[in-house]
Tab-separated table of C-alpha atoms in Angstrom:
chain	number	residue	atom	x	y	z
A	1168	MET	CA	27.097	-21.565	-13.913
A	1169	ILE	CA	24.965	-20.931	-16.968
A	1170	THR	CA	25.897	-17.701	-18.733
A	1171	SER	CA	22.469	-16.856	-20.052
A	1172	THR	CA	20.880	-13.635	-21.260
A	1173	THR	CA	17.350	-12.324	-21.012
A	1174	SER	CA	17.009	-12.576	-24.805
A	1175	VAL	CA	17.685	-16.326	-25.085
A	1176	VAL	CA	14.803	-18.126	-26.754
A	1177	ASP	CA	13.773	-21.762	-26.445
A	1178	PHE	CA	13.058	-22.153	-30.145
A	1179	ASP	CA	11.348	-25.538	-29.776
A	1180	LYS	CA	8.791	-24.024	-27.406
A	1181	ALA	CA	8.509	-20.882	-29.533
A	1182	LEU	CA	7.724	-23.044	-32.560
A	1183	LEU	CA	5.007	-24.952	-30.681
A	1184	ASP	CA	3.403	-21.732	-29.429
A	1185	PHE	CA	3.594	-20.151	-32.861
A	1186	ARG	CA	2.043	-23.183	-34.517
A	1187	TYR	CA	-0.776	-23.103	-31.954
A	1188	LEU	CA	-1.494	-19.402	-32.603
A	1189	LEU	CA	-1.183	-19.862	-36.354
A	1190	ASP	CA	-3.680	-22.740	-36.324
A	1191	CYS	CA	-6.108	-20.525	-34.405
A	1192	PHE	CA	-5.703	-17.761	-36.980
A	1193	ILE	CA	-6.180	-20.192	-39.870
A	1194	GLU	CA	-9.423	-21.410	-38.280
A	1195	VAL	CA	-10.594	-17.789	-37.953
A	1196	LEU	CA	-9.890	-17.112	-41.632
A	1197	GLU	CA	-11.658	-20.298	-42.692
A	1198	ASN	CA	-14.710	-19.407	-40.610
A	1199	LEU	CA	-14.792	-15.994	-42.282
A	1200	GLY	CA	-14.735	-17.480	-45.772
A	1201	GLN	CA	-11.041	-16.728	-46.431
A	1202	GLU	CA	-10.078	-20.309	-47.301
A	1203	ALA	CA	-7.548	-19.376	-50.000
A	1204	LEU	CA	-5.752	-16.974	-47.668
A	1205	ALA	CA	-5.837	-19.563	-44.879
A	1206	ARG	CA	-4.130	-22.090	-47.163
A	1207	HIS	CA	-1.621	-19.440	-48.218
A	1208	ILE	CA	-0.362	-18.562	-44.726
A	1209	GLY	CA	-0.545	-22.215	-43.711
A	1210	GLY	CA	1.986	-23.098	-46.424
A	1211	ASP	CA	-0.434	-25.137	-48.559
A	1212	SER	CA	-0.570	-22.612	-51.385
A	1213	LYS	CA	2.135	-21.024	-53.551
A	1214	THR	CA	-0.124	-18.231	-54.791
A	1215	PRO	CA	1.799	-14.912	-54.748
A	1216	ILE	CA	0.277	-12.091	-52.707
A	1217	ARG	CA	-0.229	-9.935	-55.820
A	1218	GLU	CA	-2.593	-12.527	-57.306
A	1219	PHE	CA	-5.099	-12.360	-54.455
A	1220	ASP	CA	-8.269	-10.408	-55.107
A	1221	CYS	CA	-7.257	-8.016	-52.329
A	1222	ALA	CA	-3.500	-7.874	-51.858
A	1223	GLU	CA	-3.968	-5.493	-48.907
A	1224	ARG	CA	-5.813	-8.179	-46.953
A	1225	ALA	CA	-3.109	-10.727	-47.727
A	1226	ILE	CA	-0.464	-8.291	-46.463
A	1227	GLN	CA	-2.521	-7.739	-43.303
A	1228	ALA	CA	-2.708	-11.504	-42.760
A	1229	TRP	CA	1.064	-11.807	-42.968
A	1230	SER	CA	1.457	-8.837	-40.640
A	1231	ILE	CA	-0.619	-10.699	-38.051
A	1232	VAL	CA	1.376	-13.896	-38.669
A	1233	PHE	CA	4.668	-12.104	-37.985
A	1234	GLN	CA	3.178	-10.576	-34.848
A	1235	LEU	CA	2.165	-14.066	-33.663
A	1236	LEU	CA	5.705	-15.285	-34.261
A	1237	ASN	CA	7.069	-12.374	-32.245
A	1238	MET	CA	4.669	-13.145	-29.367
A	1239	ALA	CA	5.693	-16.797	-29.341
A	1240	GLU	CA	9.381	-15.873	-29.182
A	1241	GLU	CA	8.812	-13.276	-26.439
A	1242	ASN	CA	6.860	-15.761	-24.348
A	1243	SER	CA	9.483	-18.423	-24.888
A	1244	ALA	CA	12.244	-16.025	-23.795
A	1245	ALA	CA	10.286	-15.066	-20.660
A	1246	GLN	CA	9.621	-18.690	-19.714
A	1247	TYR	CA	13.234	-19.659	-20.397
A	1248	ARG	CA	14.441	-16.839	-18.156
A	1249	ARG	CA	12.137	-18.026	-15.366
A	1250	ARG	CA	13.495	-21.570	-15.645
A	1251	ILE	CA	17.092	-20.369	-15.511
A	1252	GLU	CA	16.361	-18.090	-12.559
A	1253	SER	CA	14.638	-20.937	-10.714
A	1254	SER	CA	17.473	-23.420	-11.274
A	1255	GLU	CA	20.539	-21.149	-11.237
A	1256	GLY	CA	19.414	-18.139	-9.184
A	1257	VAL	CA	18.792	-14.476	-9.949
A	1258	GLU	CA	22.525	-13.822	-10.335
A	1259	SER	CA	22.701	-16.125	-13.376
A	1260	LEU	CA	20.891	-13.683	-15.679
A	1261	SER	CA	23.232	-11.152	-17.256
A	1262	GLY	CA	22.355	-7.487	-17.225
A	1263	LEU	CA	20.036	-7.713	-14.203
A	1264	TRP	CA	20.416	-6.755	-10.533
A	1265	GLY	CA	21.468	-10.200	-9.349
A	1266	GLU	CA	24.513	-10.401	-11.601
A	1267	ALA	CA	25.436	-6.756	-10.984
A	1268	LEU	CA	25.412	-7.150	-7.197
A	1269	ARG	CA	27.424	-10.380	-7.379
A	1270	HIS	CA	29.982	-8.630	-9.605
A	1271	LEU	CA	30.302	-5.722	-7.168
A	1272	LYS	CA	30.785	-8.114	-4.244
A	1273	ASN	CA	33.524	-9.934	-6.155
A	1274	LEU	CA	35.248	-6.587	-6.695
A	1275	GLY	CA	35.236	-6.014	-2.950
A	1276	VAL	CA	32.603	-3.264	-2.879
A	1277	THR	CA	30.869	-3.334	0.500
A	1278	GLU	CA	27.146	-3.455	1.187
A	1279	ALA	CA	27.256	0.014	2.751
A	1280	GLU	CA	28.976	1.483	-0.310
A	1281	ILE	CA	26.424	-0.048	-2.686
A	1282	ALA	CA	23.507	1.039	-0.497
A	1283	ALA	CA	24.821	4.605	-0.436
A	1284	GLU	CA	24.885	4.743	-4.228
A	1285	LEU	CA	21.462	3.191	-4.916
A	1286	PRO	CA	19.360	6.323	-4.193
A	1287	GLN	CA	21.795	8.377	-6.297
A	1288	ILE	CA	20.914	6.377	-9.425
A	1289	GLU	CA	18.453	8.223	-11.645
A	1290	VAL	CA	16.933	6.752	-14.803
A	1291	GLU	CA	14.571	8.675	-17.077
A	1292	PRO	CA	13.169	6.843	-20.119
A	1293	THR	CA	11.764	9.385	-22.571
A	1294	LEU	CA	8.674	8.622	-24.650
A	1295	THR	CA	8.102	9.908	-28.136
A	1296	ALA	CA	5.614	9.476	-30.973
A	1297	HIS	CA	8.057	8.015	-33.458
A	1298	PRO	CA	6.949	8.225	-37.104
A	1299	THR	CA	7.725	4.538	-37.612
A	1300	GLU	CA	5.096	3.566	-34.992
A	1301	ALA	CA	2.192	3.134	-37.395
A	1302	LYS	CA	0.028	0.716	-35.443
A	1303	ARG	CA	-3.040	2.097	-33.744
A	1304	ARG	CA	-3.395	2.057	-29.984
A	1305	THR	CA	-6.452	-0.213	-30.192
A	1306	VAL	CA	-4.395	-2.746	-32.167
A	1307	LEU	CA	-1.570	-2.633	-29.634
A	1308	GLU	CA	-4.082	-3.279	-26.853
A	1309	GLN	CA	-5.395	-6.339	-28.697
A	1310	HIS	CA	-1.830	-7.582	-29.157
A	1311	ARG	CA	-1.364	-7.303	-25.393
A	1312	GLU	CA	-4.633	-9.153	-24.721
A	1313	LEU	CA	-3.543	-11.918	-27.070
A	1314	TYR	CA	-0.153	-12.222	-25.386
A	1315	LEU	CA	-1.750	-12.452	-21.928
A	1316	LEU	CA	-3.993	-15.254	-23.178
A	1317	LEU	CA	-0.931	-17.088	-24.491
A	1318	VAL	CA	0.695	-16.743	-21.058
A	1319	LYS	CA	-2.524	-17.847	-19.365
A	1320	ARG	CA	-2.472	-21.020	-21.444
A	1321	GLU	CA	0.876	-21.945	-19.787
A	1322	ASN	CA	-0.894	-22.854	-16.545
A	1323	ARG	CA	-1.266	-26.631	-16.238
A	1324	MET	CA	-4.202	-26.407	-13.859
A	1325	TRP	CA	-6.797	-25.843	-16.581
A	1326	THR	CA	-9.303	-28.555	-17.411
A	1327	PRO	CA	-9.863	-29.516	-21.070
A	1328	ALA	CA	-13.022	-27.367	-21.100
A	1329	GLU	CA	-11.125	-24.396	-19.681
A	1330	ARG	CA	-8.347	-24.821	-22.230
A	1331	ASP	CA	-10.951	-24.864	-24.987
A	1332	LYS	CA	-12.311	-21.592	-23.586
A	1333	ILE	CA	-8.844	-20.026	-23.744
A	1334	ARG	CA	-8.534	-21.131	-27.365
A	1335	THR	CA	-11.930	-19.611	-28.123
A	1336	ASP	CA	-10.881	-16.345	-26.475
A	1337	ILE	CA	-7.704	-16.287	-28.565
A	1338	LYS	CA	-9.726	-16.754	-31.743
A	1339	VAL	CA	-12.084	-13.943	-30.705
A	1340	VAL	CA	-9.130	-11.547	-30.350
A	1341	LEU	CA	-7.681	-12.719	-33.671
A	1342	GLU	CA	-10.985	-12.085	-35.415
A	1343	ARG	CA	-11.105	-8.586	-33.924
A	1344	LEU	CA	-7.582	-7.988	-35.196
A	1345	TRP	CA	-8.558	-9.216	-38.647
A	1346	ARG	CA	-11.558	-6.919	-38.720
A	1347	THR	CA	-9.621	-3.914	-37.398
A	1348	GLY	CA	-7.548	-1.617	-39.565
A	1349	GLU	CA	-3.998	-2.097	-38.326
A	1350	ILE	CA	-2.317	1.129	-39.383
A	1351	LEU	CA	-3.106	4.817	-39.114
A	1352	LEU	CA	-4.412	6.089	-42.440
A	1353	GLN	CA	-3.865	9.733	-41.500
A	1354	LYS	CA	-1.060	11.448	-39.646
A	1355	PRO	CA	-2.206	11.627	-36.011
A	1356	GLU	CA	-2.729	14.985	-34.364
A	1357	VAL	CA	-0.681	15.918	-31.315
A	1358	SER	CA	-3.689	15.256	-29.069
A	1359	ALA	CA	-3.888	11.662	-30.352
A	1360	GLU	CA	-0.145	11.148	-29.851
A	1361	ARG	CA	-0.526	12.536	-26.343
A	1362	GLN	CA	-3.314	10.081	-25.511
A	1363	ASN	CA	-1.127	7.199	-26.648
A	1364	VAL	CA	1.697	8.295	-24.327
A	1365	LEU	CA	-0.726	8.845	-21.451
A	1366	HIS	CA	-2.020	5.296	-21.919
A	1367	TYR	CA	1.423	3.946	-21.014
A	1368	LEU	CA	2.054	6.439	-18.219
A	1369	HIS	CA	-1.364	5.980	-16.623
A	1370	THR	CA	-2.177	2.319	-17.348
A	1371	ILE	CA	0.909	0.241	-18.167
A	1372	PHE	CA	3.863	1.590	-16.191
A	1373	PRO	CA	2.184	1.767	-12.738
A	1374	ASP	CA	1.797	-2.025	-12.782
A	1375	ILE	CA	5.378	-2.587	-13.966
A	1376	LEU	CA	7.264	-0.399	-11.486
A	1377	PRO	CA	6.473	-2.518	-8.376
A	1378	ILE	CA	7.785	-5.567	-10.259
A	1379	LEU	CA	11.106	-3.788	-10.849
A	1380	ASP	CA	11.350	-2.905	-7.151
A	1381	ASN	CA	10.594	-6.499	-6.174
A	1382	ARG	CA	13.336	-7.822	-8.440
A	1383	LEU	CA	15.870	-5.500	-6.824
A	1384	GLU	CA	14.700	-6.499	-3.330
A	1385	LYS	CA	15.026	-10.191	-4.200
A	1386	ALA	CA	18.484	-9.776	-5.723
A	1387	TRP	CA	19.601	-7.732	-2.711
A	1388	ALA	CA	18.522	-10.464	-0.289
A	1389	VAL	CA	20.103	-13.220	-2.411
A	1390	ALA	CA	23.381	-11.286	-2.335
A	1391	GLY	CA	23.319	-11.667	1.441
A	1392	PHE	CA	22.578	-8.018	2.173
A	1393	ASP	CA	20.199	-6.580	4.766
A	1394	PRO	CA	16.619	-6.729	3.321
A	1395	ALA	CA	15.586	-3.748	5.474
A	1396	ILE	CA	17.611	-1.437	3.213
A	1397	THR	CA	15.667	-2.130	0.021
A	1398	ALA	CA	12.380	-2.420	1.910
A	1399	ASP	CA	12.578	1.355	2.414
A	1400	PRO	CA	11.631	3.024	-0.907
A	1401	ARG	CA	13.792	6.027	-0.014
A	1402	ASN	CA	16.842	3.810	-0.500
A	1403	LEU	CA	15.925	2.717	-4.040
A	1404	PRO	CA	17.037	4.198	-7.378
A	1405	ARG	CA	14.912	6.977	-8.847
A	1406	LEU	CA	12.912	6.210	-11.976
A	1407	SER	CA	11.019	8.991	-13.747
A	1408	PHE	CA	9.603	9.454	-17.230
A	1409	GLY	CA	10.020	12.146	-19.838
A	1410	SER	CA	8.069	12.795	-23.012
A	1411	TRP	CA	8.662	14.640	-26.277
A	1412	VAL	CA	4.974	14.572	-27.171
A	1413	GLY	CA	3.369	17.988	-26.897
A	1414	GLY	CA	6.638	19.631	-25.929
A	1415	ASP	CA	8.858	19.186	-28.990
A	1416	ARG	CA	9.038	22.903	-29.797
A	1417	ASP	CA	12.110	22.517	-32.031
A	1418	GLY	CA	11.160	19.611	-34.258
A	1419	HIS	CA	7.351	19.564	-34.488
A	1420	PRO	CA	5.708	22.389	-36.472
A	1421	LEU	CA	2.274	21.764	-34.891
A	1422	VAL	CA	3.495	22.098	-31.312
A	1423	THR	CA	2.766	25.610	-30.050
A	1424	ALA	CA	2.991	27.183	-26.614
A	1425	GLU	CA	-0.726	26.450	-26.172
A	1426	THR	CA	-0.144	22.802	-27.105
A	1427	THR	CA	2.593	22.468	-24.500
A	1428	GLN	CA	0.369	24.085	-21.875
A	1429	GLU	CA	-2.489	21.695	-22.693
A	1430	THR	CA	-0.098	18.748	-22.539
A	1431	LEU	CA	1.251	19.719	-19.118
A	1432	GLN	CA	-2.264	20.262	-17.766
A	1433	GLU	CA	-3.506	16.933	-19.092
A	1434	MET	CA	-0.476	15.050	-17.774
A	1435	ARG	CA	-0.965	16.705	-14.388
A	1436	ARG	CA	-4.615	15.698	-14.336
A	1437	HIS	CA	-3.783	12.093	-15.197
A	1438	ALA	CA	-1.018	12.034	-12.572
A	1439	ILE	CA	-3.444	13.191	-9.891
A	1440	GLU	CA	-6.016	10.619	-11.021
A	1441	LEU	CA	-3.343	7.922	-10.836
A	1442	VAL	CA	-2.314	8.915	-7.306
A	1443	HIS	CA	-5.998	9.045	-6.325
A	1444	ARG	CA	-6.542	5.517	-7.646
A	1445	GLN	CA	-3.461	4.162	-5.884
A	1446	LEU	CA	-4.432	5.790	-2.581
A	1447	GLU	CA	-7.921	4.307	-2.813
A	1448	ARG	CA	-6.359	0.893	-3.343
A	1449	LEU	CA	-4.067	1.485	-0.370
A	1450	ALA	CA	-6.990	2.530	1.835
A	1451	SER	CA	-8.864	-0.656	0.974
A	1452	MET	CA	-5.958	-2.706	2.331
A	1453	LEU	CA	-5.457	-0.753	5.570
A	1454	SER	CA	-8.463	-1.979	7.527
A	1455	LEU	CA	-6.387	-2.049	10.717
A	1456	SER	CA	-8.414	-1.576	13.876
A	1457	GLY	CA	-7.339	1.175	16.234
A	1458	ARG	CA	-8.597	-0.980	19.081
A	1459	LEU	CA	-5.971	-3.652	18.388
A	1460	GLN	CA	-2.993	-1.402	17.684
A	1461	SER	CA	-2.217	2.290	17.946
A	1462	PRO	CA	-0.813	4.576	15.231
A	1463	SER	CA	2.269	6.670	15.902
A	1464	ARG	CA	1.905	9.967	17.703
A	1465	ALA	CA	3.244	11.780	14.621
A	1466	MET	CA	0.537	10.230	12.447
A	1467	GLU	CA	-2.195	11.132	14.916
A	1468	GLU	CA	-1.012	14.743	15.035
A	1469	ARG	CA	-0.796	15.017	11.262
A	1470	MET	CA	-4.239	13.463	10.889
A	1471	GLU	CA	-5.696	16.058	13.230
A	1472	THR	CA	-3.951	18.837	11.294
A	1473	LEU	CA	-5.305	17.609	7.958
A	1474	ARG	CA	-8.762	17.162	9.407
A	1475	HIS	CA	-8.938	20.816	10.445
A	1476	LYS	CA	-7.257	22.225	7.320
A	1477	LEU	CA	-9.619	20.357	4.989
A	1478	GLY	CA	-12.745	21.603	6.685
A	1479	LYS	CA	-15.939	19.822	5.651
A	1480	ALA	CA	-14.059	17.542	3.261
A	1481	GLY	CA	-11.750	16.575	6.111
A	1482	ALA	CA	-14.652	15.798	8.416
A	1483	LEU	CA	-16.269	13.552	5.822
A	1484	ALA	CA	-12.991	11.748	5.137
A	1485	PHE	CA	-12.342	11.238	8.839
A	1486	GLU	CA	-15.816	9.875	9.571
A	1487	ARG	CA	-15.775	7.395	6.681
A	1488	ASN	CA	-13.911	4.633	8.554
A	1489	LEU	CA	-14.206	5.213	12.262
A	1490	HIS	CA	-11.871	3.167	14.522
A	1491	GLU	CA	-9.570	2.465	11.514
A	1492	PRO	CA	-6.988	5.279	11.823
A	1493	TRP	CA	-4.712	4.189	8.993
A	1494	ARG	CA	-7.612	4.130	6.557
A	1495	GLN	CA	-8.866	7.451	7.930
A	1496	PHE	CA	-5.444	8.970	7.347
A	1497	VAL	CA	-5.364	7.821	3.714
A	1498	ASN	CA	-8.908	9.170	3.255
A	1499	LEU	CA	-7.626	12.556	4.410
A	1500	MET	CA	-4.704	12.325	1.981
A	1501	ILE	CA	-7.151	11.650	-0.853
A	1502	ALA	CA	-9.208	14.682	0.174
A	1503	ALA	CA	-6.023	16.787	0.109
A	1504	LEU	CA	-5.227	15.972	-3.517
A	1505	PRO	CA	-5.559	18.876	-5.977
A	1506	ALA	CA	-8.657	18.780	-8.176
A	1507	GLY	CA	-7.609	18.117	-11.761
A	1508	THR	CA	-5.867	21.070	-13.418
A	1509	THR	CA	-6.803	23.554	-10.683
A	1510	GLU	CA	-6.267	23.738	-6.947
A	1511	ASN	CA	-9.043	22.903	-4.517
A	1512	GLU	CA	-10.862	25.726	-2.778
A	1513	HIS	CA	-9.761	24.213	0.534
A	1514	TYR	CA	-6.278	23.146	1.574
A	1515	CYS	CA	-4.491	20.735	-0.781
A	1516	TYR	CA	-1.039	19.393	-1.470
A	1517	ARG	CA	1.040	21.843	-3.521
A	1518	ARG	CA	4.242	19.794	-3.760
A	1519	HIS	CA	4.737	16.074	-4.184
A	1520	THR	CA	7.088	16.149	-1.202
A	1521	GLU	CA	4.123	16.924	1.073
A	1522	LEU	CA	2.354	13.769	-0.077
A	1523	LEU	CA	5.522	11.695	0.298
A	1524	LYS	CA	6.024	12.904	3.875
A	1525	ASP	CA	2.501	11.811	4.761
A	1526	LEU	CA	3.094	8.430	3.133
A	1527	GLU	CA	6.221	8.013	5.250
A	1528	LEU	CA	4.076	8.337	8.380
A	1529	LEU	CA	2.298	5.128	7.339
A	1530	MET	CA	5.527	3.146	7.285
């Protein structure tokens, strides 16, 4: 058994990836007339940074170089972990569900005991606008785009022309980075810090959470346990998020009661928009014909209740996809969502538990 960790890096691969990214960056600098700086970061020049006409630009170049090195190492670690998981199994990676479940089984803990504890686990990562985080959100987004292109390049299916296109796309992102100011020149206001946090809560995390659930489901099945247990989301650990931004009334002199109120209202609005988006995606996948299968009696009764409570909005939602009851039901759930920071004039959900109960009727 290989005793590996998720942080192990295949340094040979990391070096190849880094050299590839560095060559792309050197080409970008050369095309922009920065030949001296290109030679400098390529190791062909011993000129000290202070002797460049603009030392700030030289420092920025090295900042990008170090970021490229970090990307190459992260990608190498991710690929190495995938190889180990494929050859040795999910239980071979320390610190993850597979190893934890195997350890519990070896200790004699039963499946029923583990299953009973899973929904009692609560994890709450807390976000904050740390003063050491100086990079702008737009720069972080370009770093992510660059990393995804590096991962895309891993696929062996690409033709030479397609691989050239990926290289061109990488150089385009690198040029944007070079032309973009990397750090914040002024202390950000609370509203700007709040937008940065909302970007992760609204855009990044919703795509990551299903991956975490899938990893637990896979590890559970590999451990020889009943897959039906983890297939029910009510049996999974609880993961929620906290935030200091806009609510740090002890440590931030610019955070007032009004600021906290604005923050809560904006987070609520984004949460509702996120649920709305996810329900629309769900509705698009539930094109099940009522002529081929029948929904449960409980779902039919709840659908009729929502239809009448929502009035005109309920009628419109119900008529949108006739003969597709599951999609009609989700349409009604969308119509029952609160409107932004205020309640709808008609009936709407007032507690998240109401929405969850309706979702359970779809299961």
